[in-house]
Amino acid sequence: MKGINIILIFCFFLLAPGVAVSEGGPNILLLNSDKSVEKYRIVQEEFKKTIKYPVKEVYIKDRNRNLLDAKDFFSQKKFDLIYCIGSKAYMAAYRNVENTNIVFSSILNWQRLPDKPEIFGVSNELHTVMQIMLFRYIFPDIKTIGVLYSKKFNSQWFKQSKDEAKKVGIELIGKPAANTKSSRAEIINLLTEIDALWLISDPMIISSKKSLLNLLKLCDRYKVPVFSYNSVFIKYGAILIVSVDHPTIGRQAGSIAQELIEGNRKDPNVQFPAGSQIILNLKKVKAFDLKYKEEALGSVNRIIE
Amino acid sequence: MIFVCFGLLCQKTFAETERTTIFFHSSETNINNFKSLKIKFDRYLLKHGAYEFQPIKNRVAFENCIKTRENSLLLLSSWHYSIIYKDHTLIPILVGSRKGKKTQKRILVTRKNVLQRQPTRKNLASASSEHYTRTVLSKMDRVSNLSILTVPKDIDALFAVGFGVCEFALTTEHAFKKLRVLNPLLYKTMKIMDSCEESYLLIIAVPKSMNTILEDLCKVIKEMWKDPEGKKNLHMLGLDNWQSVTSFDRSKLEKESANILLRVKE
């Protein structure tokens, strides 16, 4: 009877939900903000391939359906490291976990989120110089690039980028907008001064689909090529997209997590993404009669013709 | 009318099944613009005959294609060729070239302020497969406990070092020269720690039993540089022309095979 009781107690602990059977290994949680988002799935897969330990995968949402009560979940379990994909996962871990290393990725403008010393991660924004160098690599004749930006969100970024651009022989000409409506005349003025327009992530400049389309129509009329950071702008007429490479981000996050588990602190806490993806709209390049470097096609991931 | 349509459909299907294929796989580079490559190469090749281009990401799948599809051309890295040519009785016909040169040098680059001669537990960025990267590092007699971060392009590997993501980059001399033009200031912060001897660029190989169809296809490929669209396709592979493989080149590729096998035994 005593023996049966011991067996039953053993089975209870073996089958209890959420208890990691660690076998001496670290307890790693992978928290995905939304199961339905493809880029989250990509970084998740690469993270799992990179890290040498098994991970527990949990999803906060699947499209509009909530899957997790974060407070309840974290009150029951303790992890050695948490990898957060997306801002929902990040905030869930930030609010509910203490004294645990957190690694994040796939968050737009991560600096807007609250921070702790034990948080590490990979930025979703490529280094400014890297983007400008790649613009120049494909379009070597480009000397002046215009930027529309809001003082509220990107004043500091523009100032730094202008200095960085100068070092690589590019003049960055900025048009700050105090509100969502930069006058048409002001934009046209800018377009006549520049070789290309850099469409950046700014909620005031890209405040609506209508404002975006109006801006791109003007660029079309004045035959000013548009460079940007997200492939979605290609269908609206952008000529060159330089964006992050999601698989590389997953691998970087995995590498950071591995180092933290092994007791090696990463410095700096947040890395720039190491890989880039380039889309070139050759159809538009021909329509604008632009000169580009054919040799650079070896670095282009997708060509639109 | 029905019989005519049926005949045309059979002819089309027949034509598709009869296409001679160029299978492509590269372990040395992370060329992953497969969709664009296939569209553009197919468009170019179809102008010259019943040919098609098939990039294959997975090495095992590529080598299976060689076994099952004998009447085909192969486009692969010289390193990979050196490993498999004997087992699949392949002959190298053409080698890619860039600015007249059919070889390139792999280099190990770091920031000037990294003082250690031998890396300890450090990160290395590389646009090649992990297997190939470790092979090159062992040729350089570099310790293998480097953690490798695979990135899309050789220039990305240099950026990874330049912006502090990795301590080292395994890249090409060609990419490093590109950086010198694009960002002289960043270039000056880096140094070459080590290098390998030159290795050949991409190889076009055929099975030993070459027939006239494959010979014609080789001619089409060799003359790609004369066609504006063909030239663009070459650039997508990081090349600008092809050269014929000489007997010297062939024996060097075979010697490379012996070296690889020797290191495997060690």
PDB file of N, CA and C in Angstrom, chain A residues 50 52 127 129-130 133-134 136-137 167-168 245 248 251-252 255 258-259 262 264 266-268 271-278 282 286 292-305, chain B residues 30-36 40 43 98-99 121-123 147 149-153 155-157 159-160 163-167 174 178-179 181-186 228 231-233 235-238:
ATOM      1  N   THR A  50      18.785  27.446 -32.944  1.00  0.00           N
ATOM      2  CA  THR A  50      20.070  27.996 -32.478  1.00  0.00           C
ATOM      3  C   THR A  50      20.390  27.588 -31.044  1.00  0.00           C
ATOM      4  N   LYS A  52      20.729  25.546 -27.597  1.00  0.00           N
ATOM      5  CA  LYS A  52      21.041  24.121 -27.419  1.00  0.00           C
ATOM      6  C   LYS A  52      20.090  23.420 -26.457  1.00  0.00           C
ATOM      7  N   HIS A 127      20.714  49.413 -38.417  1.00  0.00           N
ATOM      8  CA  HIS A 127      21.535  50.596 -38.167  1.00  0.00           C
ATOM      9  C   HIS A 127      21.382  51.563 -39.348  1.00  0.00           C
ATOM     10  N   VAL A 129      23.361  53.712 -40.687  1.00  0.00           N
ATOM     11  CA  VAL A 129      24.488  53.720 -41.626  1.00  0.00           C
ATOM     12  C   VAL A 129      24.401  52.523 -42.571  1.00  0.00           C
ATOM     13  N   MET A 130      23.971  51.390 -42.038  1.00  0.00           N
ATOM     14  CA  MET A 130      23.849  50.178 -42.868  1.00  0.00           C
ATOM     15  C   MET A 130      22.838  50.421 -43.987  1.00  0.00           C
ATOM     16  N   MET A 133      24.274  52.904 -46.538  1.00  0.00           N
ATOM     17  CA  MET A 133      25.320  52.260 -47.358  1.00  0.00           C
ATOM     18  C   MET A 133      24.712  51.362 -48.429  1.00  0.00           C
ATOM     19  N   LEU A 134      23.643  50.660 -48.058  1.00  0.00           N
ATOM     20  CA  LEU A 134      23.013  49.774 -49.035  1.00  0.00           C
ATOM     21  C   LEU A 134      22.278  50.574 -50.107  1.00  0.00           C
ATOM     22  N   ARG A 136      23.267  53.442 -51.196  1.00  0.00           N
ATOM     23  CA  ARG A 136      24.360  53.937 -52.060  1.00  0.00           C
ATOM     24  C   ARG A 136      24.972  52.839 -52.895  1.00  0.00           C
ATOM     25  N   TYR A 137      24.977  51.637 -52.336  1.00  0.00           N
ATOM     26  CA  TYR A 137      25.589  50.510 -53.056  1.00  0.00           C
ATOM     27  C   TYR A 137      24.808  50.234 -54.349  1.00  0.00           C
ATOM     28  N   LYS A 167      29.133  61.204 -43.077  1.00  0.00           N
ATOM     29  CA  LYS A 167      30.397  60.441 -43.042  1.00  0.00           C
ATOM     30  C   LYS A 167      30.517  59.493 -44.229  1.00  0.00           C
ATOM     31  N   VAL A 168      29.368  59.114 -44.805  1.00  0.00           N
ATOM     32  CA  VAL A 168      29.439  58.219 -45.968  1.00  0.00           C
ATOM     33  C   VAL A 168      29.090  58.949 -47.257  1.00  0.00           C
ATOM     34  N   ASP A 245      16.311  41.024 -41.752  1.00  0.00           N
ATOM     35  CA  ASP A 245      16.153  39.625 -42.126  1.00  0.00           C
ATOM     36  C   ASP A 245      15.677  38.866 -40.874  1.00  0.00           C
ATOM     37  N   THR A 248      17.677  35.819 -39.389  1.00  0.00           N
ATOM     38  CA  THR A 248      18.905  36.208 -38.682  1.00  0.00           C
ATOM     39  C   THR A 248      18.566  36.734 -37.286  1.00  0.00           C
ATOM     40  N   ARG A 251      18.119  33.883 -34.976  1.00  0.00           N
ATOM     41  CA  ARG A 251      19.423  33.284 -34.644  1.00  0.00           C
ATOM     42  C   ARG A 251      20.191  34.155 -33.643  1.00  0.00           C
ATOM     43  N   GLN A 252      20.129  35.463 -33.842  1.00  0.00           N
ATOM     44  CA  GLN A 252      20.794  36.370 -32.888  1.00  0.00           C
ATOM     45  C   GLN A 252      20.181  36.226 -31.499  1.00  0.00           C
ATOM     46  N   SER A 255      21.362  33.116 -29.928  1.00  0.00           N
ATOM     47  CA  SER A 255      22.758  33.224 -29.524  1.00  0.00           C
ATOM     48  C   SER A 255      22.883  34.019 -28.215  1.00  0.00           C
ATOM     49  N   GLN A 258      21.648  31.809 -25.390  1.00  0.00           N
ATOM     50  CA  GLN A 258      22.653  30.783 -25.094  1.00  0.00           C
ATOM     51  C   GLN A 258      23.756  31.361 -24.209  1.00  0.00           C
ATOM     52  N   GLU A 259      24.244  32.531 -24.546  1.00  0.00           N
ATOM     53  CA  GLU A 259      25.314  33.163 -23.770  1.00  0.00           C
ATOM     54  C   GLU A 259      24.835  33.492 -22.352  1.00  0.00           C
ATOM     55  N   GLU A 262      24.670  30.430 -20.220  1.00  0.00           N
ATOM     56  CA  GLU A 262      26.020  29.972 -19.857  1.00  0.00           C
ATOM     57  C   GLU A 262      26.738  30.954 -18.951  1.00  0.00           C
ATOM     58  N   ASN A 264      27.410  34.258 -19.561  1.00  0.00           N
ATOM     59  CA  ASN A 264      28.184  35.321 -20.217  1.00  0.00           C
ATOM     60  C   ASN A 264      27.270  36.491 -20.509  1.00  0.00           C
ATOM     61  N   LYS A 266      25.934  39.758 -22.177  1.00  0.00           N
ATOM     62  CA  LYS A 266      26.110  40.360 -23.482  1.00  0.00           C
ATOM     63  C   LYS A 266      26.161  41.876 -23.340  1.00  0.00           C
ATOM     64  N   ASP A 267      27.101  42.465 -24.014  1.00  0.00           N
ATOM     65  CA  ASP A 267      27.220  43.909 -23.962  1.00  0.00           C
ATOM     66  C   ASP A 267      27.369  44.447 -25.374  1.00  0.00           C
ATOM     67  N   PRO A 268      26.549  45.293 -25.958  1.00  0.00           N
ATOM     68  CA  PRO A 268      25.452  45.975 -25.277  1.00  0.00           C
ATOM     69  C   PRO A 268      24.231  45.078 -25.101  1.00  0.00           C
ATOM     70  N   GLN A 271      21.171  44.492 -29.454  1.00  0.00           N
ATOM     71  CA  GLN A 271      22.006  44.481 -30.667  1.00  0.00           C
ATOM     72  C   GLN A 271      21.204  44.992 -31.856  1.00  0.00           C
ATOM     73  N   PHE A 272      21.921  45.522 -32.817  1.00  0.00           N
ATOM     74  CA  PHE A 272      21.300  45.792 -34.110  1.00  0.00           C
ATOM     75  C   PHE A 272      21.099  44.477 -34.842  1.00  0.00           C
ATOM     76  N   PRO A 273      20.115  44.399 -35.723  1.00  0.00           N
ATOM     77  CA  PRO A 273      19.971  43.177 -36.529  1.00  0.00           C
ATOM     78  C   PRO A 273      21.146  43.055 -37.486  1.00  0.00           C
ATOM     79  N   ALA A 274      21.665  41.849 -37.618  1.00  0.00           N
ATOM     80  CA  ALA A 274      22.880  41.649 -38.421  1.00  0.00           C
ATOM     81  C   ALA A 274      22.573  41.374 -39.894  1.00  0.00           C
ATOM     82  N   GLY A 275      21.357  40.972 -40.211  1.00  0.00           N
ATOM     83  CA  GLY A 275      21.055  40.595 -41.586  1.00  0.00           C
ATOM     84  C   GLY A 275      20.045  41.532 -42.229  1.00  0.00           C
ATOM     85  N   SER A 276      20.163  41.697 -43.527  1.00  0.00           N
ATOM     86  CA  SER A 276      19.238  42.572 -44.247  1.00  0.00           C
ATOM     87  C   SER A 276      18.634  41.848 -45.448  1.00  0.00           C
ATOM     88  N   GLN A 277      17.451  42.310 -45.823  1.00  0.00           N
ATOM     89  CA  GLN A 277      16.766  41.802 -47.005  1.00  0.00           C
ATOM     90  C   GLN A 277      16.543  42.979 -47.941  1.00  0.00           C
ATOM     91  N   ILE A 278      16.834  42.790 -49.207  1.00  0.00           N
ATOM     92  CA  ILE A 278      16.712  43.895 -50.156  1.00  0.00           C
ATOM     93  C   ILE A 278      15.746  43.528 -51.271  1.00  0.00           C
ATOM     94  N   LEU A 282      12.735  46.905 -60.205  1.00  0.00           N
ATOM     95  CA  LEU A 282      13.416  47.270 -61.458  1.00  0.00           C
ATOM     96  C   LEU A 282      12.455  47.884 -62.465  1.00  0.00           C
ATOM     97  N   LYS A 286      13.344  51.393 -64.278  1.00  0.00           N
ATOM     98  CA  LYS A 286      13.338  51.632 -65.740  1.00  0.00           C
ATOM     99  C   LYS A 286      12.399  52.780 -66.071  1.00  0.00           C
ATOM    100  N   TYR A 292      21.455  52.285 -61.929  1.00  0.00           N
ATOM    101  CA  TYR A 292      21.722  51.492 -60.741  1.00  0.00           C
ATOM    102  C   TYR A 292      22.916  50.587 -61.024  1.00  0.00           C
ATOM    103  N   LYS A 293      23.482  50.017 -59.940  1.00  0.00           N
ATOM    104  CA  LYS A 293      24.682  49.194 -60.108  1.00  0.00           C
ATOM    105  C   LYS A 293      24.257  47.736 -60.346  1.00  0.00           C
ATOM    106  N   GLU A 294      24.432  47.260 -61.557  1.00  0.00           N
ATOM    107  CA  GLU A 294      24.027  45.888 -61.884  1.00  0.00           C
ATOM    108  C   GLU A 294      24.777  44.848 -61.061  1.00  0.00           C
ATOM    109  N   GLU A 295      26.008  45.148 -60.755  1.00  0.00           N
ATOM    110  CA  GLU A 295      26.826  44.226 -59.964  1.00  0.00           C
ATOM    111  C   GLU A 295      26.188  43.987 -58.587  1.00  0.00           C
ATOM    112  N   ALA A 296      25.406  44.964 -58.110  1.00  0.00           N
ATOM    113  CA  ALA A 296      24.780  44.863 -56.783  1.00  0.00           C
ATOM    114  C   ALA A 296      23.615  43.874 -56.771  1.00  0.00           C
ATOM    115  N   LEU A 297      23.182  43.393 -57.934  1.00  0.00           N
ATOM    116  CA  LEU A 297      22.049  42.466 -57.985  1.00  0.00           C
ATOM    117  C   LEU A 297      22.324  41.191 -57.197  1.00  0.00           C
ATOM    118  N   GLY A 298      23.599  40.850 -57.033  1.00  0.00           N
ATOM    119  CA  GLY A 298      23.966  39.672 -56.254  1.00  0.00           C
ATOM    120  C   GLY A 298      23.570  39.798 -54.785  1.00  0.00           C
ATOM    121  N   SER A 299      23.340  41.043 -54.326  1.00  0.00           N
ATOM    122  CA  SER A 299      22.945  41.272 -52.926  1.00  0.00           C
ATOM    123  C   SER A 299      21.452  41.486 -52.780  1.00  0.00           C
ATOM    124  N   VAL A 300      20.723  41.486 -53.903  1.00  0.00           N
ATOM    125  CA  VAL A 300      19.284  41.744 -53.867  1.00  0.00           C
ATOM    126  C   VAL A 300      18.529  40.426 -53.704  1.00  0.00           C
ATOM    127  N   ASN A 301      17.584  40.405 -52.760  1.00  0.00           N
ATOM    128  CA  ASN A 301      16.855  39.168 -52.492  1.00  0.00           C
ATOM    129  C   ASN A 301      15.654  38.973 -53.413  1.00  0.00           C
ATOM    130  N   ARG A 302      15.048  40.093 -53.795  1.00  0.00           N
ATOM    131  CA  ARG A 302      13.877  39.969 -54.655  1.00  0.00           C
ATOM    132  C   ARG A 302      13.875  41.106 -55.675  1.00  0.00           C
ATOM    133  N   ILE A 303      13.622  40.752 -56.939  1.00  0.00           N
ATOM    134  CA  ILE A 303      13.585  41.753 -57.999  1.00  0.00           C
ATOM    135  C   ILE A 303      12.172  41.796 -58.536  1.00  0.00           C
ATOM    136  N   ILE A 304      11.610  43.012 -58.614  1.00  0.00           N
ATOM    137  CA  ILE A 304      10.268  43.166 -59.185  1.00  0.00           C
ATOM    138  C   ILE A 304      10.444  43.684 -60.604  1.00  0.00           C
ATOM    139  N   GLU A 305       9.862  42.955 -61.565  1.00  0.00           N
ATOM    140  CA  GLU A 305       9.980  43.418 -62.963  1.00  0.00           C
ATOM    141  C   GLU A 305       8.661  43.346 -63.716  1.00  0.00           C
TER     142      GLU A 305
ATOM    143  N   ASN B  30      25.101  32.470 -49.170  1.00  0.00           N
ATOM    144  CA  ASN B  30      23.734  32.350 -48.699  1.00  0.00           C
ATOM    145  C   ASN B  30      22.770  32.914 -49.737  1.00  0.00           C
ATOM    146  N   ILE B  31      23.118  32.719 -51.021  1.00  0.00           N
ATOM    147  CA  ILE B  31      22.239  33.213 -52.092  1.00  0.00           C
ATOM    148  C   ILE B  31      20.869  32.615 -51.845  1.00  0.00           C
ATOM    149  N   ASN B  32      19.879  33.484 -51.562  1.00  0.00           N
ATOM    150  CA  ASN B  32      18.571  32.930 -51.237  1.00  0.00           C
ATOM    151  C   ASN B  32      17.453  33.642 -51.998  1.00  0.00           C
ATOM    152  N   ASN B  33      17.858  34.316 -53.115  1.00  0.00           N
ATOM    153  CA  ASN B  33      16.844  34.971 -53.923  1.00  0.00           C
ATOM    154  C   ASN B  33      16.318  33.984 -54.946  1.00  0.00           C
ATOM    155  N   PHE B  34      15.901  32.810 -54.429  1.00  0.00           N
ATOM    156  CA  PHE B  34      15.587  31.702 -55.320  1.00  0.00           C
ATOM    157  C   PHE B  34      14.446  32.002 -56.280  1.00  0.00           C
ATOM    158  N   LYS B  35      13.429  32.656 -55.750  1.00  0.00           N
ATOM    159  CA  LYS B  35      12.250  32.909 -56.594  1.00  0.00           C
ATOM    160  C   LYS B  35      12.644  33.799 -57.773  1.00  0.00           C
ATOM    161  N   SER B  36      13.346  34.894 -57.465  1.00  0.00           N
ATOM    162  CA  SER B  36      13.784  35.809 -58.530  1.00  0.00           C
ATOM    163  C   SER B  36      14.746  35.114 -59.478  1.00  0.00           C
ATOM    164  N   LYS B  40      13.955  34.672 -63.525  1.00  0.00           N
ATOM    165  CA  LYS B  40      14.800  35.351 -64.516  1.00  0.00           C
ATOM    166  C   LYS B  40      15.605  34.351 -65.352  1.00  0.00           C
ATOM    167  N   ARG B  43      13.278  32.566 -67.820  1.00  0.00           N
ATOM    168  CA  ARG B  43      12.920  33.468 -68.923  1.00  0.00           C
ATOM    169  C   ARG B  43      14.048  33.531 -69.947  1.00  0.00           C
ATOM    170  N   ARG B  98      34.651  36.914 -62.155  1.00  0.00           N
ATOM    171  CA  ARG B  98      34.248  38.265 -61.777  1.00  0.00           C
ATOM    172  C   ARG B  98      35.435  39.173 -62.066  1.00  0.00           C
ATOM    173  N   LYS B  99      35.226  40.154 -62.930  1.00  0.00           N
ATOM    174  CA  LYS B  99      36.291  41.075 -63.363  1.00  0.00           C
ATOM    175  C   LYS B  99      37.513  40.264 -63.844  1.00  0.00           C
ATOM    176  N   ARG B 121      35.917  32.167 -26.541  1.00  0.00           N
ATOM    177  CA  ARG B 121      34.514  31.933 -26.843  1.00  0.00           C
ATOM    178  C   ARG B 121      33.958  33.187 -27.484  1.00  0.00           C
ATOM    179  N   LYS B 122      33.887  33.245 -28.837  1.00  0.00           N
ATOM    180  CA  LYS B 122      33.492  34.470 -29.512  1.00  0.00           C
ATOM    181  C   LYS B 122      32.501  34.175 -30.624  1.00  0.00           C
ATOM    182  N   ASN B 123      31.904  35.257 -31.134  1.00  0.00           N
ATOM    183  CA  ASN B 123      30.926  35.115 -32.214  1.00  0.00           C
ATOM    184  C   ASN B 123      31.546  35.446 -33.549  1.00  0.00           C
ATOM    185  N   SER B 147      31.149  30.645 -31.897  1.00  0.00           N
ATOM    186  CA  SER B 147      29.714  30.524 -32.140  1.00  0.00           C
ATOM    187  C   SER B 147      29.434  31.226 -33.473  1.00  0.00           C
ATOM    188  N   LEU B 149      27.163  32.894 -36.408  1.00  0.00           N
ATOM    189  CA  LEU B 149      25.889  33.532 -36.747  1.00  0.00           C
ATOM    190  C   LEU B 149      25.802  33.585 -38.270  1.00  0.00           C
ATOM    191  N   THR B 150      24.840  32.880 -38.840  1.00  0.00           N
ATOM    192  CA  THR B 150      24.680  32.889 -40.305  1.00  0.00           C
ATOM    193  C   THR B 150      23.868  34.110 -40.708  1.00  0.00           C
ATOM    194  N   VAL B 151      24.408  34.858 -41.655  1.00  0.00           N
ATOM    195  CA  VAL B 151      23.754  36.078 -42.139  1.00  0.00           C
ATOM    196  C   VAL B 151      23.516  35.942 -43.639  1.00  0.00           C
ATOM    197  N   PRO B 152      22.645  36.800 -44.211  1.00  0.00           N
ATOM    198  CA  PRO B 152      22.291  36.615 -45.620  1.00  0.00           C
ATOM    199  C   PRO B 152      23.426  36.879 -46.622  1.00  0.00           C
ATOM    200  N   LYS B 153      24.258  37.909 -46.371  1.00  0.00           N
ATOM    201  CA  LYS B 153      25.233  38.313 -47.396  1.00  0.00           C
ATOM    202  C   LYS B 153      26.610  38.543 -46.763  1.00  0.00           C
ATOM    203  N   ILE B 155      28.463  41.102 -47.135  1.00  0.00           N
ATOM    204  CA  ILE B 155      28.562  42.476 -46.627  1.00  0.00           C
ATOM    205  C   ILE B 155      27.860  42.574 -45.263  1.00  0.00           C
ATOM    206  N   ASP B 156      26.801  41.775 -45.039  1.00  0.00           N
ATOM    207  CA  ASP B 156      26.130  41.747 -43.728  1.00  0.00           C
ATOM    208  C   ASP B 156      27.097  41.254 -42.646  1.00  0.00           C
ATOM    209  N   ALA B 157      27.930  40.291 -42.999  1.00  0.00           N
ATOM    210  CA  ALA B 157      28.908  39.758 -42.036  1.00  0.00           C
ATOM    211  C   ALA B 157      29.856  40.873 -41.589  1.00  0.00           C
ATOM    212  N   PHE B 159      29.150  44.146 -41.682  1.00  0.00           N
ATOM    213  CA  PHE B 159      28.353  45.076 -40.880  1.00  0.00           C
ATOM    214  C   PHE B 159      28.224  44.541 -39.446  1.00  0.00           C
ATOM    215  N   ALA B 160      28.050  43.212 -39.327  1.00  0.00           N
ATOM    216  CA  ALA B 160      27.891  42.611 -37.993  1.00  0.00           C
ATOM    217  C   ALA B 160      29.111  42.910 -37.122  1.00  0.00           C
ATOM    218  N   PHE B 163      29.247  46.952 -36.484  1.00  0.00           N
ATOM    219  CA  PHE B 163      28.273  47.511 -35.548  1.00  0.00           C
ATOM    220  C   PHE B 163      28.206  46.729 -34.241  1.00  0.00           C
ATOM    221  N   GLY B 164      29.232  45.934 -33.977  1.00  0.00           N
ATOM    222  CA  GLY B 164      29.388  45.318 -32.658  1.00  0.00           C
ATOM    223  C   GLY B 164      28.529  44.099 -32.364  1.00  0.00           C
ATOM    224  N   VAL B 165      27.943  43.481 -33.406  1.00  0.00           N
ATOM    225  CA  VAL B 165      27.123  42.292 -33.143  1.00  0.00           C
ATOM    226  C   VAL B 165      28.015  41.063 -32.973  1.00  0.00           C
ATOM    227  N   CYS B 166      29.060  40.990 -33.780  1.00  0.00           N
ATOM    228  CA  CYS B 166      29.994  39.860 -33.712  1.00  0.00           C
ATOM    229  C   CYS B 166      31.422  40.369 -33.634  1.00  0.00           C
ATOM    230  N   GLU B 167      32.297  39.529 -33.088  1.00  0.00           N
ATOM    231  CA  GLU B 167      33.704  39.922 -33.005  1.00  0.00           C
ATOM    232  C   GLU B 167      34.445  39.657 -34.311  1.00  0.00           C
ATOM    233  N   HIS B 174      36.601  40.390 -51.804  1.00  0.00           N
ATOM    234  CA  HIS B 174      35.758  41.201 -52.700  1.00  0.00           C
ATOM    235  C   HIS B 174      34.790  42.053 -51.869  1.00  0.00           C
ATOM    236  N   LYS B 178      34.569  46.163 -51.222  1.00  0.00           N
ATOM    237  CA  LYS B 178      33.301  46.878 -51.408  1.00  0.00           C
ATOM    238  C   LYS B 178      33.086  47.825 -50.225  1.00  0.00           C
ATOM    239  N   LEU B 179      33.366  47.331 -49.032  1.00  0.00           N
ATOM    240  CA  LEU B 179      33.178  48.148 -47.821  1.00  0.00           C
ATOM    241  C   LEU B 179      34.100  49.357 -47.836  1.00  0.00           C
ATOM    242  N   VAL B 181      34.941  51.083 -50.320  1.00  0.00           N
ATOM    243  CA  VAL B 181      34.341  52.115 -51.172  1.00  0.00           C
ATOM    244  C   VAL B 181      33.098  52.714 -50.497  1.00  0.00           C
ATOM    245  N   LEU B 182      32.286  51.841 -49.905  1.00  0.00           N
ATOM    246  CA  LEU B 182      31.009  52.291 -49.334  1.00  0.00           C
ATOM    247  C   LEU B 182      31.198  53.099 -48.054  1.00  0.00           C
ATOM    248  N   ASN B 183      32.126  52.674 -47.216  1.00  0.00           N
ATOM    249  CA  ASN B 183      32.311  53.342 -45.933  1.00  0.00           C
ATOM    250  C   ASN B 183      33.767  53.255 -45.500  1.00  0.00           C
ATOM    251  N   PRO B 184      34.594  54.168 -46.024  1.00  0.00           N
ATOM    252  CA  PRO B 184      36.023  54.115 -45.726  1.00  0.00           C
ATOM    253  C   PRO B 184      36.324  54.196 -44.223  1.00  0.00           C
ATOM    254  N   LEU B 185      35.483  54.937 -43.504  1.00  0.00           N
ATOM    255  CA  LEU B 185      35.729  55.099 -42.057  1.00  0.00           C
ATOM    256  C   LEU B 185      35.524  53.776 -41.326  1.00  0.00           C
ATOM    257  N   LEU B 186      34.439  53.091 -41.656  1.00  0.00           N
ATOM    258  CA  LEU B 186      34.162  51.793 -41.025  1.00  0.00           C
ATOM    259  C   LEU B 186      35.233  50.784 -41.418  1.00  0.00           C
ATOM    260  N   PRO B 228      21.872  41.254 -72.517  1.00  0.00           N
ATOM    261  CA  PRO B 228      21.652  42.129 -71.344  1.00  0.00           C
ATOM    262  C   PRO B 228      20.930  41.415 -70.200  1.00  0.00           C
ATOM    263  N   LYS B 231      23.287  38.902 -68.657  1.00  0.00           N
ATOM    264  CA  LYS B 231      24.297  39.589 -67.835  1.00  0.00           C
ATOM    265  C   LYS B 231      23.727  39.870 -66.436  1.00  0.00           C
ATOM    266  N   LYS B 232      22.475  40.310 -66.407  1.00  0.00           N
ATOM    267  CA  LYS B 232      21.822  40.584 -65.121  1.00  0.00           C
ATOM    268  C   LYS B 232      21.752  39.304 -64.293  1.00  0.00           C
ATOM    269  N   ASN B 233      21.420  38.212 -64.957  1.00  0.00           N
ATOM    270  CA  ASN B 233      21.320  36.933 -64.245  1.00  0.00           C
ATOM    271  C   ASN B 233      22.659  36.556 -63.633  1.00  0.00           C
ATOM    272  N   HIS B 235      24.947  38.621 -62.635  1.00  0.00           N
ATOM    273  CA  HIS B 235      25.153  39.496 -61.485  1.00  0.00           C
ATOM    274  C   HIS B 235      24.386  38.990 -60.274  1.00  0.00           C
ATOM    275  N   MET B 236      23.231  38.403 -60.495  1.00  0.00           N
ATOM    276  CA  MET B 236      22.450  37.863 -59.376  1.00  0.00           C
ATOM    277  C   MET B 236      23.190  36.718 -58.690  1.00  0.00           C
ATOM    278  N   LEU B 237      24.092  36.082 -59.413  1.00  0.00           N
ATOM    279  CA  LEU B 237      24.912  35.009 -58.826  1.00  0.00           C
ATOM    280  C   LEU B 237      26.243  35.560 -58.299  1.00  0.00           C
ATOM    281  N   GLY B 238      26.433  36.865 -58.401  1.00  0.00           N
ATOM    282  CA  GLY B 238      27.705  37.449 -57.962  1.00  0.00           C
ATOM    283  C   GLY B 238      28.819  37.283 -58.973  1.00  0.00           C
TER     284      GLY B 238
END
